[in-house]
Amino acid sequence: MVGRTCVRRTRPASRNRPVSPAPPGEWSRRDFVAITLAGVLAVALEPTFARAETIARAASAASRGDARPVTLTVNRRDITLMLEPRVTLLDALREYAGLTGSKKGCDHGQCGACTVHVDGRRVLSCLTFAVMQQGKAITTVEGLAAATGATGDTLHPMQQAFIEHDGFQCGYCTSGQLMSATAVLNEPWGPGDDDVREAMSGNICRCGAYPGIVAAVQDVRRRSGGQGR
């Protein structure tokens, strides 16, 4: 058997020698590449930085000077708030008026948790500017019972029906469900359960309390002789 001879290859001496630094006052290749790249990036990003600074200045100016008095009629009471034109009715109610019954769920008008009544019709308050609702009658869940003439701790019939039929679980969507349910009774929907489901389809309950909600609406409808309150 012929033995094999192992040949150890070594790198040329030139590759093993340390790279000597550039003489003082002269650029190395690495310095040149780094400085060139930095200059190119600075030139390329300058318009982006300028645009961001302009937007930030505009937003700052808007937040300082655009607030103006807005008078809203909420639950039969006039309240005057200092609001910017971009403030939604939902934020005005929750953050400025302290009426937190209306909930912010998706903030895109898709879940129904923010539903309130404006002049008797249900409205998604997260998609409505507060300044546009001046002179209109706004009802939130806090004033739902009082709108029927109830006093003290007396509940609206729909609120009582939700309790009796377990129309809620966690309760986060319940205020919007209640506002939509009471409005449905005054809208031209059919009398069947499927009609109620269709009418309430814009209000999402992630807990799945839909059977109780439908039962509550139908219960109030029967008690009121088919008429909303």
Tab-separated table of C-alpha atoms in Angstrom:
chain	number	residue	atom	x	y	z
A	1	MET	CA	0.000	0.000	0.000
A	2	VAL	CA	1.424	3.267	-1.034
A	3	GLY	CA	1.299	5.920	1.628
A	4	ARG	CA	0.008	9.363	0.886
A	5	THR	CA	2.102	12.365	1.492
A	6	CYS	CA	0.259	15.256	3.131
A	7	VAL	CA	1.226	18.541	1.702
A	8	ARG	CA	0.514	21.511	3.917
A	9	ARG	CA	-0.317	24.590	1.974
A	10	THR	CA	0.599	27.910	3.382
A	11	ARG	CA	-0.635	31.332	2.402
A	12	PRO	CA	1.744	33.533	0.540
A	13	ALA	CA	3.746	35.727	2.813
A	14	SER	CA	2.093	38.799	1.356
A	15	ARG	CA	-1.303	37.679	2.712
A	16	ASN	CA	-0.033	37.174	6.215
A	17	ARG	CA	1.524	40.566	6.521
A	18	PRO	CA	-0.491	43.096	8.578
A	19	VAL	CA	-2.029	45.982	6.675
A	20	SER	CA	-0.098	49.079	7.457
A	21	PRO	CA	-2.160	52.199	8.234
A	22	ALA	CA	-2.280	54.988	5.714
A	23	PRO	CA	0.336	57.684	6.243
A	24	PRO	CA	-0.867	60.704	8.201
A	25	GLY	CA	-2.852	63.106	6.032
A	26	GLU	CA	-3.766	60.453	3.433
A	27	TRP	CA	-6.997	58.447	3.029
A	28	SER	CA	-7.068	54.701	3.032
A	29	ARG	CA	-9.374	52.820	0.695
A	30	ARG	CA	-11.663	52.038	3.625
A	31	ASP	CA	-11.913	55.703	4.621
A	32	PHE	CA	-12.742	56.687	1.061
A	33	VAL	CA	-15.546	54.102	0.734
A	34	ALA	CA	-17.078	54.984	4.125
A	35	ILE	CA	-17.090	58.729	3.483
A	36	THR	CA	-18.482	58.293	-0.023
A	37	LEU	CA	-21.344	56.109	1.205
A	38	ALA	CA	-22.162	58.536	4.000
A	39	GLY	CA	-22.361	61.398	1.532
A	40	VAL	CA	-24.617	59.484	-0.840
A	41	LEU	CA	-27.010	58.530	1.990
A	42	ALA	CA	-27.138	62.100	3.270
A	43	VAL	CA	-28.084	63.439	-0.148
A	44	ALA	CA	-30.682	60.696	-0.708
A	45	LEU	CA	-32.400	61.127	2.670
A	46	GLU	CA	-32.419	64.917	2.785
A	47	PRO	CA	-35.864	65.272	1.090
A	48	THR	CA	-37.340	62.710	3.502
A	49	PHE	CA	-36.027	64.514	6.564
A	50	ALA	CA	-37.228	67.864	5.213
A	51	ARG	CA	-40.708	66.513	4.543
A	52	ALA	CA	-40.939	64.941	8.005
A	53	GLU	CA	-39.885	68.209	9.615
A	54	THR	CA	-42.515	70.128	7.648
A	55	ILE	CA	-45.259	67.695	8.692
A	56	ALA	CA	-44.174	67.869	12.328
A	57	ARG	CA	-44.252	71.689	12.290
A	58	ALA	CA	-47.705	71.700	10.725
A	59	ALA	CA	-49.057	69.215	13.252
A	60	SER	CA	-47.599	71.201	16.131
A	61	ALA	CA	-49.136	74.422	14.856
A	62	ALA	CA	-52.512	72.732	14.411
A	63	SER	CA	-52.494	71.333	17.937
A	64	ARG	CA	-51.714	74.780	19.357
A	65	GLY	CA	-54.105	77.008	17.488
A	66	ASP	CA	-57.096	75.136	16.019
A	67	ALA	CA	-59.069	74.349	19.181
A	68	ARG	CA	-62.344	76.230	19.298
A	69	PRO	CA	-65.506	76.127	21.426
A	70	VAL	CA	-67.997	73.480	20.286
A	71	THR	CA	-71.407	73.202	21.939
A	72	LEU	CA	-73.030	69.780	21.915
A	73	THR	CA	-76.452	68.780	23.230
A	74	VAL	CA	-75.776	65.475	24.988
A	75	ASN	CA	-78.485	63.682	26.938
A	76	ARG	CA	-80.621	66.852	26.927
A	77	ARG	CA	-77.843	69.008	28.319
A	78	ASP	CA	-75.718	71.565	26.487
A	79	ILE	CA	-71.986	71.185	27.034
A	80	THR	CA	-69.300	73.411	25.550
A	81	LEU	CA	-65.908	71.870	24.838
A	82	MET	CA	-62.686	73.239	23.361
A	83	LEU	CA	-62.129	70.939	20.404
A	84	GLU	CA	-60.059	70.802	17.251
A	85	PRO	CA	-62.042	70.223	14.053
A	86	ARG	CA	-60.474	66.768	13.677
A	87	VAL	CA	-61.805	65.447	17.021
A	88	THR	CA	-64.374	62.701	16.543
A	89	LEU	CA	-67.640	62.624	18.436
A	90	LEU	CA	-66.434	59.504	20.248
A	91	ASP	CA	-63.275	61.189	21.507
A	92	ALA	CA	-65.212	64.321	22.429
A	93	LEU	CA	-67.602	62.268	24.545
A	94	ARG	CA	-64.969	60.080	26.176
A	95	GLU	CA	-61.892	62.272	26.499
A	96	TYR	CA	-63.431	65.734	26.891
A	97	ALA	CA	-66.957	65.285	28.285
A	98	GLY	CA	-66.105	62.323	30.538
A	99	LEU	CA	-68.915	60.135	29.156
A	100	THR	CA	-67.085	56.824	28.804
A	101	GLY	CA	-70.103	54.583	28.199
A	102	SER	CA	-69.529	54.694	24.444
A	103	LYS	CA	-66.584	52.386	23.774
A	104	LYS	CA	-63.693	52.618	21.358
A	105	GLY	CA	-63.291	49.192	19.808
A	106	CYS	CA	-61.910	49.196	16.283
A	107	ASP	CA	-61.977	52.990	15.704
A	108	HIS	CA	-62.822	52.193	12.067
A	109	GLY	CA	-66.610	51.931	12.208
A	110	GLN	CA	-66.599	48.145	11.958
A	111	CYS	CA	-67.497	46.893	15.450
A	112	GLY	CA	-70.387	49.138	16.543
A	113	ALA	CA	-69.144	49.605	20.112
A	114	CYS	CA	-69.217	53.400	19.687
A	115	THR	CA	-72.861	53.621	18.575
A	116	VAL	CA	-74.852	56.622	19.834
A	117	HIS	CA	-78.095	58.278	18.743
A	118	VAL	CA	-78.065	61.580	16.866
A	119	ASP	CA	-81.534	63.036	16.360
A	120	GLY	CA	-82.944	59.591	17.099
A	121	ARG	CA	-80.867	57.720	14.546
A	122	ARG	CA	-77.957	55.429	15.377
A	123	VAL	CA	-74.567	56.802	14.394
A	124	LEU	CA	-71.029	55.437	14.618
A	125	SER	CA	-69.425	58.140	16.707
A	126	CYS	CA	-65.860	57.129	15.809
A	127	LEU	CA	-66.550	58.115	12.176
A	128	THR	CA	-68.320	61.389	12.987
A	129	PHE	CA	-66.669	64.743	13.680
A	130	ALA	CA	-67.935	66.378	16.851
A	131	VAL	CA	-68.038	69.844	15.292
A	132	MET	CA	-70.601	68.593	12.760
A	133	GLN	CA	-73.064	67.572	15.497
A	134	GLN	CA	-73.731	71.029	16.920
A	135	GLY	CA	-77.432	71.760	17.203
A	136	LYS	CA	-78.369	68.067	17.150
A	137	ALA	CA	-79.731	65.911	19.962
A	138	ILE	CA	-77.117	63.351	20.988
A	139	THR	CA	-78.023	60.437	23.242
A	140	THR	CA	-75.452	58.123	24.775
A	141	VAL	CA	-76.004	54.996	26.840
A	142	GLU	CA	-75.751	57.126	29.988
A	143	GLY	CA	-78.918	58.980	28.946
A	144	LEU	CA	-80.796	56.090	27.339
A	145	ALA	CA	-83.192	55.486	30.246
A	146	ALA	CA	-83.801	59.190	30.838
A	147	ALA	CA	-84.791	59.577	27.185
A	148	THR	CA	-87.909	57.495	27.955
A	149	GLY	CA	-88.757	59.592	31.014
A	150	ALA	CA	-87.212	57.212	33.553
A	151	THR	CA	-85.778	58.674	36.735
A	152	GLY	CA	-83.340	57.530	39.375
A	153	ASP	CA	-81.977	54.018	38.896
A	154	THR	CA	-84.782	52.881	36.617
A	155	LEU	CA	-83.439	51.120	33.551
A	156	HIS	CA	-84.536	51.425	29.956
A	157	PRO	CA	-86.705	48.415	28.949
A	158	MET	CA	-83.948	47.264	26.597
A	159	GLN	CA	-81.364	47.389	29.389
A	160	GLN	CA	-83.643	45.311	31.607
A	161	ALA	CA	-84.243	42.832	28.791
A	162	PHE	CA	-80.493	42.410	28.206
A	163	ILE	CA	-80.139	41.463	31.864
A	164	GLU	CA	-83.049	39.023	31.804
A	165	HIS	CA	-81.900	37.298	28.609
A	166	ASP	CA	-78.145	37.328	29.280
A	167	GLY	CA	-77.502	39.595	26.310
A	168	PHE	CA	-73.918	40.289	27.365
A	169	GLN	CA	-70.875	38.667	28.922
A	170	CYS	CA	-67.785	40.875	29.243
A	171	GLY	CA	-69.933	43.957	28.642
A	172	TYR	CA	-67.486	45.912	26.479
A	173	CYS	CA	-69.757	45.972	23.426
A	174	THR	CA	-72.992	46.207	25.413
A	175	SER	CA	-73.423	49.983	25.244
A	176	GLY	CA	-73.235	49.915	21.460
A	177	GLN	CA	-75.514	46.881	21.319
A	178	LEU	CA	-78.096	48.668	23.468
A	179	MET	CA	-78.030	51.826	21.361
A	180	SER	CA	-78.437	49.856	18.139
A	181	ALA	CA	-81.129	47.607	19.599
A	182	THR	CA	-83.297	50.509	20.721
A	183	ALA	CA	-82.880	52.189	17.339
A	184	VAL	CA	-83.811	49.009	15.477
A	185	LEU	CA	-87.308	49.091	17.006
A	186	ASN	CA	-87.918	52.428	15.273
A	187	GLU	CA	-86.525	51.316	11.920
A	188	PRO	CA	-88.412	49.486	9.151
A	189	TRP	CA	-87.148	45.973	9.804
A	190	GLY	CA	-89.193	42.781	9.634
A	191	PRO	CA	-90.527	41.035	12.746
A	192	GLY	CA	-88.483	37.810	12.606
A	193	ASP	CA	-85.315	36.807	14.451
A	194	ASP	CA	-83.385	36.825	11.185
A	195	ASP	CA	-84.480	40.410	10.626
A	196	VAL	CA	-83.079	41.363	14.034
A	197	ARG	CA	-79.808	39.594	13.262
A	198	GLU	CA	-79.506	41.481	9.984
A	199	ALA	CA	-80.345	44.791	11.645
A	200	MET	CA	-77.770	44.203	14.382
A	201	SER	CA	-75.058	42.796	12.085
A	202	GLY	CA	-72.974	45.949	12.438
A	203	ASN	CA	-72.506	45.332	16.158
A	204	ILE	CA	-69.936	42.670	16.962
A	205	CYS	CA	-69.975	40.663	20.200
A	206	ARG	CA	-66.712	38.759	20.547
A	207	CYS	CA	-68.163	36.788	23.457
A	208	GLY	CA	-70.914	35.419	21.208
A	209	ALA	CA	-73.945	36.588	23.195
A	210	TYR	CA	-76.009	36.954	20.023
A	211	PRO	CA	-78.897	34.597	21.019
A	212	GLY	CA	-79.509	36.630	24.177
A	213	ILE	CA	-79.330	39.910	22.256
A	214	VAL	CA	-81.917	38.755	19.707
A	215	ALA	CA	-84.153	37.472	22.496
A	216	ALA	CA	-83.915	40.787	24.327
A	217	VAL	CA	-84.851	42.808	21.244
A	218	GLN	CA	-87.816	40.557	20.490
A	219	ASP	CA	-88.948	40.686	24.123
A	220	VAL	CA	-89.029	44.480	24.160
A	221	ARG	CA	-90.766	44.488	20.781
A	222	ARG	CA	-93.542	42.242	22.143
A	223	ARG	CA	-93.949	44.246	25.313
A	224	SER	CA	-94.219	47.514	23.402
A	225	GLY	CA	-96.723	46.118	20.939
A	226	GLY	CA	-94.219	46.139	18.077
A	227	GLN	CA	-93.348	49.807	18.542
A	228	GLY	CA	-89.958	51.169	19.591
A	229	ARG	CA	-89.492	53.398	22.578
